[in-house]
Amino acid sequence: IANPGKSEELFLLYRKLKETIANRPGDLKGYNLLVKTCLTLNRYSEARLAQERVLSLKGSRVSIRDYSLLLDIYLVAAGGSFSIEASQILKKMKGKYPESADIHFFMVLEHIERKNYFAAIEIWKNLKSQRGLDTERLKLLENKLKRIGYSDKGKNSNDQR
C-alpha cells in the first residue's frame, strides 16, 4: 500500500458512511458516495449492492450512466466476465437505451466473451462511427478484438460469416 495512513482513513470514513446511511435509507448522495468508496476499497460486492440501491432510489430518473456503472461493477467483480445477472442488466439496458454507445460497448464485450465474433465486429464497426464512447473504452475494445485476430486494416478470418 502506497500510503497506509490514507487507506486507514478511507476505511474509517467508509465505516462512518455505512453507519450514516443505515439510519437514512433514502440518502441518494450517501449511496453514491458509498459506491465510490467501495470501489476505491475494492469492495465490489458492496459497491454493487450500493449501486443497485442508487438505481432503486432514482426510480424513473435512472440514467444510462447509472446502469453502465452497475455493469462495470459486475464486470470488475467477475474479473471481466459476464455473469448471468450482468447479461440480464444489459438486456434491460438495450430495451431502454437501444442506441446508446455504452450499450454497444457492453454488447461487444459480451459477444467477444461468448465467442460470437461476427456480431462483436459488426457492432464495433457501428460503434466507431458513433459519438459518446470515451477513448479508453474504444481502446479496450480494439485490444480485445486484436486478440481474436480482428484488424480494421483489411479482411481476416474472423470478419467473415
PDB file of C-alpha atoms in Angstrom:
ATOM      1  CA  ILE A   1       0.000   0.000   0.000  1.00  0.00           C
ATOM      2  CA  ALA A   2       1.465   3.301  -1.087  1.00  0.00           C
ATOM      3  CA  ASN A   3       0.059   5.269   1.838  1.00  0.00           C
ATOM      4  CA  PRO A   4      -1.254   3.101   4.681  1.00  0.00           C
ATOM      5  CA  GLY A   5      -2.459   6.134   6.647  1.00  0.00           C
ATOM      6  CA  LYS A   6      -4.715   7.233   3.791  1.00  0.00           C
ATOM      7  CA  SER A   7      -6.130   3.723   3.397  1.00  0.00           C
ATOM      8  CA  GLU A   8      -6.891   3.500   7.097  1.00  0.00           C
ATOM      9  CA  GLU A   9      -8.513   6.929   6.981  1.00  0.00           C
ATOM     10  CA  LEU A  10     -10.601   5.919   3.982  1.00  0.00           C
ATOM     11  CA  PHE A  11     -11.711   2.729   5.708  1.00  0.00           C
ATOM     12  CA  LEU A  12     -12.802   4.716   8.772  1.00  0.00           C
ATOM     13  CA  LEU A  13     -14.760   7.088   6.533  1.00  0.00           C
ATOM     14  CA  TYR A  14     -16.312   4.071   4.828  1.00  0.00           C
ATOM     15  CA  ARG A  15     -17.474   2.648   8.172  1.00  0.00           C
ATOM     16  CA  LYS A  16     -18.894   6.021   9.226  1.00  0.00           C
ATOM     17  CA  LEU A  17     -20.696   6.357   5.884  1.00  0.00           C
ATOM     18  CA  LYS A  18     -22.242   2.892   6.275  1.00  0.00           C
ATOM     19  CA  GLU A  19     -23.489   3.822   9.750  1.00  0.00           C
ATOM     20  CA  THR A  20     -24.924   7.088   8.453  1.00  0.00           C
ATOM     21  CA  ILE A  21     -26.858   5.596   5.544  1.00  0.00           C
ATOM     22  CA  ALA A  22     -28.131   2.762   7.740  1.00  0.00           C
ATOM     23  CA  ASN A  23     -30.075   5.488   9.540  1.00  0.00           C
ATOM     24  CA  ARG A  24     -31.007   7.251   6.275  1.00  0.00           C
ATOM     25  CA  PRO A  25     -32.044   4.564   3.757  1.00  0.00           C
ATOM     26  CA  GLY A  26     -33.232   7.188   1.251  1.00  0.00           C
ATOM     27  CA  ASP A  27     -29.940   9.110   1.163  1.00  0.00           C
ATOM     28  CA  LEU A  28     -29.101   9.091  -2.549  1.00  0.00           C
ATOM     29  CA  LYS A  29     -25.919  11.167  -2.126  1.00  0.00           C
ATOM     30  CA  GLY A  30     -24.807   8.846   0.651  1.00  0.00           C
ATOM     31  CA  TYR A  31     -25.297   5.756  -1.507  1.00  0.00           C
ATOM     32  CA  ASN A  32     -23.489   7.382  -4.444  1.00  0.00           C
ATOM     33  CA  LEU A  33     -20.576   8.123  -2.148  1.00  0.00           C
ATOM     34  CA  LEU A  34     -20.683   4.582  -0.775  1.00  0.00           C
ATOM     35  CA  VAL A  35     -20.409   3.190  -4.314  1.00  0.00           C
ATOM     36  CA  LYS A  36     -17.285   5.258  -4.998  1.00  0.00           C
ATOM     37  CA  THR A  37     -15.765   4.459  -1.625  1.00  0.00           C
ATOM     38  CA  CYS A  38     -16.385   0.726  -2.003  1.00  0.00           C
ATOM     39  CA  LEU A  39     -14.830   0.753  -5.465  1.00  0.00           C
ATOM     40  CA  THR A  40     -11.767   2.527  -4.106  1.00  0.00           C
ATOM     41  CA  LEU A  41     -11.509  -0.109  -1.348  1.00  0.00           C
ATOM     42  CA  ASN A  42     -12.069  -2.967  -3.862  1.00  0.00           C
ATOM     43  CA  ARG A  43     -15.261  -3.989  -2.067  1.00  0.00           C
ATOM     44  CA  TYR A  44     -17.085  -4.830  -5.278  1.00  0.00           C
ATOM     45  CA  SER A  45     -19.945  -6.802  -3.784  1.00  0.00           C
ATOM     46  CA  GLU A  46     -20.850  -3.891  -1.547  1.00  0.00           C
ATOM     47  CA  ALA A  47     -20.375  -1.434  -4.407  1.00  0.00           C
ATOM     48  CA  ARG A  48     -22.815  -3.480  -6.488  1.00  0.00           C
ATOM     49  CA  LEU A  49     -25.406  -3.518  -3.710  1.00  0.00           C
ATOM     50  CA  ALA A  50     -24.986   0.221  -3.147  1.00  0.00           C
ATOM     51  CA  GLN A  51     -25.336   0.960  -6.885  1.00  0.00           C
ATOM     52  CA  GLU A  52     -28.442  -1.209  -7.053  1.00  0.00           C
ATOM     53  CA  ARG A  53     -29.810   0.903  -4.195  1.00  0.00           C
ATOM     54  CA  VAL A  54     -28.947   4.074  -6.154  1.00  0.00           C
ATOM     55  CA  LEU A  55     -30.982   2.758  -9.101  1.00  0.00           C
ATOM     56  CA  SER A  56     -33.859   1.926  -6.781  1.00  0.00           C
ATOM     57  CA  LEU A  57     -33.794   5.367  -5.169  1.00  0.00           C
ATOM     58  CA  LYS A  58     -33.663   7.143  -8.525  1.00  0.00           C
ATOM     59  CA  GLY A  59     -36.600   5.197  -9.881  1.00  0.00           C
ATOM     60  CA  SER A  60     -37.689   6.686 -13.211  1.00  0.00           C
ATOM     61  CA  ARG A  61     -34.748   9.120 -13.114  1.00  0.00           C
ATOM     62  CA  VAL A  62     -32.196   6.330 -13.651  1.00  0.00           C
ATOM     63  CA  SER A  63     -29.782   7.167 -16.462  1.00  0.00           C
ATOM     64  CA  ILE A  64     -27.714   5.103 -18.837  1.00  0.00           C
ATOM     65  CA  ARG A  65     -24.643   6.113 -16.814  1.00  0.00           C
ATOM     66  CA  ASP A  66     -26.200   4.648 -13.660  1.00  0.00           C
ATOM     67  CA  TYR A  67     -26.751   1.325 -15.412  1.00  0.00           C
ATOM     68  CA  SER A  68     -23.305   1.466 -17.020  1.00  0.00           C
ATOM     69  CA  LEU A  69     -21.668   1.885 -13.637  1.00  0.00           C
ATOM     70  CA  LEU A  70     -23.592  -1.112 -12.325  1.00  0.00           C
ATOM     71  CA  LEU A  71     -22.444  -3.220 -15.269  1.00  0.00           C
ATOM     72  CA  ASP A  72     -18.863  -2.002 -14.823  1.00  0.00           C
ATOM     73  CA  ILE A  73     -19.018  -3.123 -11.192  1.00  0.00           C
ATOM     74  CA  TYR A  74     -20.365  -6.547 -12.169  1.00  0.00           C
ATOM     75  CA  LEU A  75     -17.590  -6.992 -14.735  1.00  0.00           C
ATOM     76  CA  VAL A  76     -14.795  -5.851 -12.447  1.00  0.00           C
ATOM     77  CA  ALA A  77     -16.057  -8.109  -9.659  1.00  0.00           C
ATOM     78  CA  ALA A  78     -16.128 -11.079 -12.050  1.00  0.00           C
ATOM     79  CA  GLY A  79     -12.673 -10.445 -13.486  1.00  0.00           C
ATOM     80  CA  GLY A  80     -14.090  -9.107 -16.747  1.00  0.00           C
ATOM     81  CA  SER A  81     -16.607 -11.889 -17.327  1.00  0.00           C
ATOM     82  CA  PHE A  82     -20.322 -11.549 -17.924  1.00  0.00           C
ATOM     83  CA  SER A  83     -22.384 -13.176 -15.216  1.00  0.00           C
ATOM     84  CA  ILE A  84     -25.989 -14.158 -15.843  1.00  0.00           C
ATOM     85  CA  GLU A  85     -27.006 -11.095 -13.826  1.00  0.00           C
ATOM     86  CA  ALA A  86     -24.824  -8.794 -15.894  1.00  0.00           C
ATOM     87  CA  SER A  87     -26.317 -10.191 -19.100  1.00  0.00           C
ATOM     88  CA  GLN A  88     -29.815  -9.582 -17.718  1.00  0.00           C
ATOM     89  CA  ILE A  89     -28.933  -5.977 -16.866  1.00  0.00           C
ATOM     90  CA  LEU A  90     -27.520  -5.485 -20.364  1.00  0.00           C
ATOM     91  CA  LYS A  91     -30.716  -6.867 -21.878  1.00  0.00           C
ATOM     92  CA  LYS A  92     -32.772  -4.421 -19.790  1.00  0.00           C
ATOM     93  CA  MET A  93     -30.464  -1.560 -20.831  1.00  0.00           C
ATOM     94  CA  LYS A  94     -30.839  -2.473 -24.527  1.00  0.00           C
ATOM     95  CA  GLY A  95     -34.589  -2.165 -24.174  1.00  0.00           C
ATOM     96  CA  LYS A  96     -34.384   1.285 -22.574  1.00  0.00           C
ATOM     97  CA  TYR A  97     -31.445   2.774 -24.494  1.00  0.00           C
ATOM     98  CA  PRO A  98     -31.079   0.857 -27.781  1.00  0.00           C
ATOM     99  CA  GLU A  99     -28.906   3.497 -29.489  1.00  0.00           C
ATOM    100  CA  SER A 100     -26.523   4.156 -26.599  1.00  0.00           C
ATOM    101  CA  ALA A 101     -22.799   3.853 -27.240  1.00  0.00           C
ATOM    102  CA  ASP A 102     -22.439   2.483 -23.696  1.00  0.00           C
ATOM    103  CA  ILE A 103     -24.863  -0.341 -24.517  1.00  0.00           C
ATOM    104  CA  HIS A 104     -22.980  -1.155 -27.689  1.00  0.00           C
ATOM    105  CA  PHE A 105     -19.699  -1.199 -25.758  1.00  0.00           C
ATOM    106  CA  PHE A 106     -21.053  -3.824 -23.371  1.00  0.00           C
ATOM    107  CA  MET A 107     -22.631  -5.758 -26.240  1.00  0.00           C
ATOM    108  CA  VAL A 108     -19.249  -6.039 -27.977  1.00  0.00           C
ATOM    109  CA  LEU A 109     -17.676  -7.286 -24.741  1.00  0.00           C
ATOM    110  CA  GLU A 110     -20.420  -9.837 -24.219  1.00  0.00           C
ATOM    111  CA  HIS A 111     -20.244 -11.099 -27.810  1.00  0.00           C
ATOM    112  CA  ILE A 112     -16.468 -11.472 -27.596  1.00  0.00           C
ATOM    113  CA  GLU A 113     -16.799 -13.446 -24.362  1.00  0.00           C
ATOM    114  CA  ARG A 114     -19.467 -15.684 -25.916  1.00  0.00           C
ATOM    115  CA  LYS A 115     -17.187 -16.143 -28.966  1.00  0.00           C
ATOM    116  CA  ASN A 116     -19.801 -14.578 -31.228  1.00  0.00           C
ATOM    117  CA  TYR A 117     -17.086 -12.671 -33.058  1.00  0.00           C
ATOM    118  CA  PHE A 118     -19.026 -11.683 -36.161  1.00  0.00           C
ATOM    119  CA  ALA A 119     -21.696  -9.920 -34.066  1.00  0.00           C
ATOM    120  CA  ALA A 120     -18.993  -8.244 -31.963  1.00  0.00           C
ATOM    121  CA  ILE A 121     -17.238  -6.934 -35.076  1.00  0.00           C
ATOM    122  CA  GLU A 122     -20.450  -5.647 -36.657  1.00  0.00           C
ATOM    123  CA  ILE A 123     -21.416  -3.766 -33.504  1.00  0.00           C
ATOM    124  CA  TRP A 124     -17.835  -2.485 -33.194  1.00  0.00           C
ATOM    125  CA  LYS A 125     -17.929  -1.072 -36.733  1.00  0.00           C
ATOM    126  CA  ASN A 126     -21.145   0.803 -35.950  1.00  0.00           C
ATOM    127  CA  LEU A 127     -19.842   1.923 -32.578  1.00  0.00           C
ATOM    128  CA  LYS A 128     -16.738   3.518 -34.075  1.00  0.00           C
ATOM    129  CA  SER A 129     -18.899   5.832 -36.164  1.00  0.00           C
ATOM    130  CA  GLN A 130     -20.950   6.956 -33.145  1.00  0.00           C
ATOM    131  CA  ARG A 131     -20.088   9.662 -30.699  1.00  0.00           C
ATOM    132  CA  GLY A 132     -20.348   9.219 -26.969  1.00  0.00           C
ATOM    133  CA  LEU A 133     -17.857   6.486 -26.072  1.00  0.00           C
ATOM    134  CA  ASP A 134     -14.653   7.579 -24.406  1.00  0.00           C
ATOM    135  CA  THR A 135     -11.235   6.812 -25.865  1.00  0.00           C
ATOM    136  CA  GLU A 136     -10.305   4.436 -23.033  1.00  0.00           C
ATOM    137  CA  ARG A 137     -13.275   2.180 -23.779  1.00  0.00           C
ATOM    138  CA  LEU A 138     -12.616   2.308 -27.523  1.00  0.00           C
ATOM    139  CA  LYS A 139      -9.004   1.247 -26.936  1.00  0.00           C
ATOM    140  CA  LEU A 140     -10.138  -1.602 -24.683  1.00  0.00           C
ATOM    141  CA  LEU A 141     -12.388  -2.933 -27.426  1.00  0.00           C
ATOM    142  CA  GLU A 142      -9.690  -2.517 -30.075  1.00  0.00           C
ATOM    143  CA  ASN A 143      -7.281  -4.545 -27.948  1.00  0.00           C
ATOM    144  CA  LYS A 144      -9.830  -7.287 -27.301  1.00  0.00           C
ATOM    145  CA  LEU A 145     -10.654  -7.503 -31.000  1.00  0.00           C
ATOM    146  CA  LYS A 146      -6.957  -7.664 -31.906  1.00  0.00           C
ATOM    147  CA  ARG A 147      -6.578 -10.618 -29.519  1.00  0.00           C
ATOM    148  CA  ILE A 148      -9.169 -12.534 -31.521  1.00  0.00           C
ATOM    149  CA  GLY A 149      -7.397 -11.668 -34.765  1.00  0.00           C
ATOM    150  CA  TYR A 150      -9.530  -8.792 -35.996  1.00  0.00           C
ATOM    151  CA  SER A 151      -7.966  -5.716 -37.515  1.00  0.00           C
ATOM    152  CA  ASP A 152      -9.553  -2.731 -39.249  1.00  0.00           C
ATOM    153  CA  LYS A 153      -6.702  -2.908 -41.750  1.00  0.00           C
ATOM    154  CA  GLY A 154      -8.359  -5.463 -44.010  1.00  0.00           C
ATOM    155  CA  LYS A 155     -10.114  -8.793 -44.131  1.00  0.00           C
ATOM    156  CA  ASN A 156      -9.274 -11.601 -41.781  1.00  0.00           C
ATOM    157  CA  SER A 157     -10.789 -14.941 -40.863  1.00  0.00           C
ATOM    158  CA  ASN A 158     -12.932 -13.571 -38.036  1.00  0.00           C
ATOM    159  CA  ASP A 159     -14.557 -10.944 -40.262  1.00  0.00           C
ATOM    160  CA  GLN A 160     -16.419 -13.492 -42.385  1.00  0.00           C
ATOM    161  CA  ARG A 161     -19.825 -15.089 -41.870  1.00  0.00           C
TER     162      ARG A 161
END
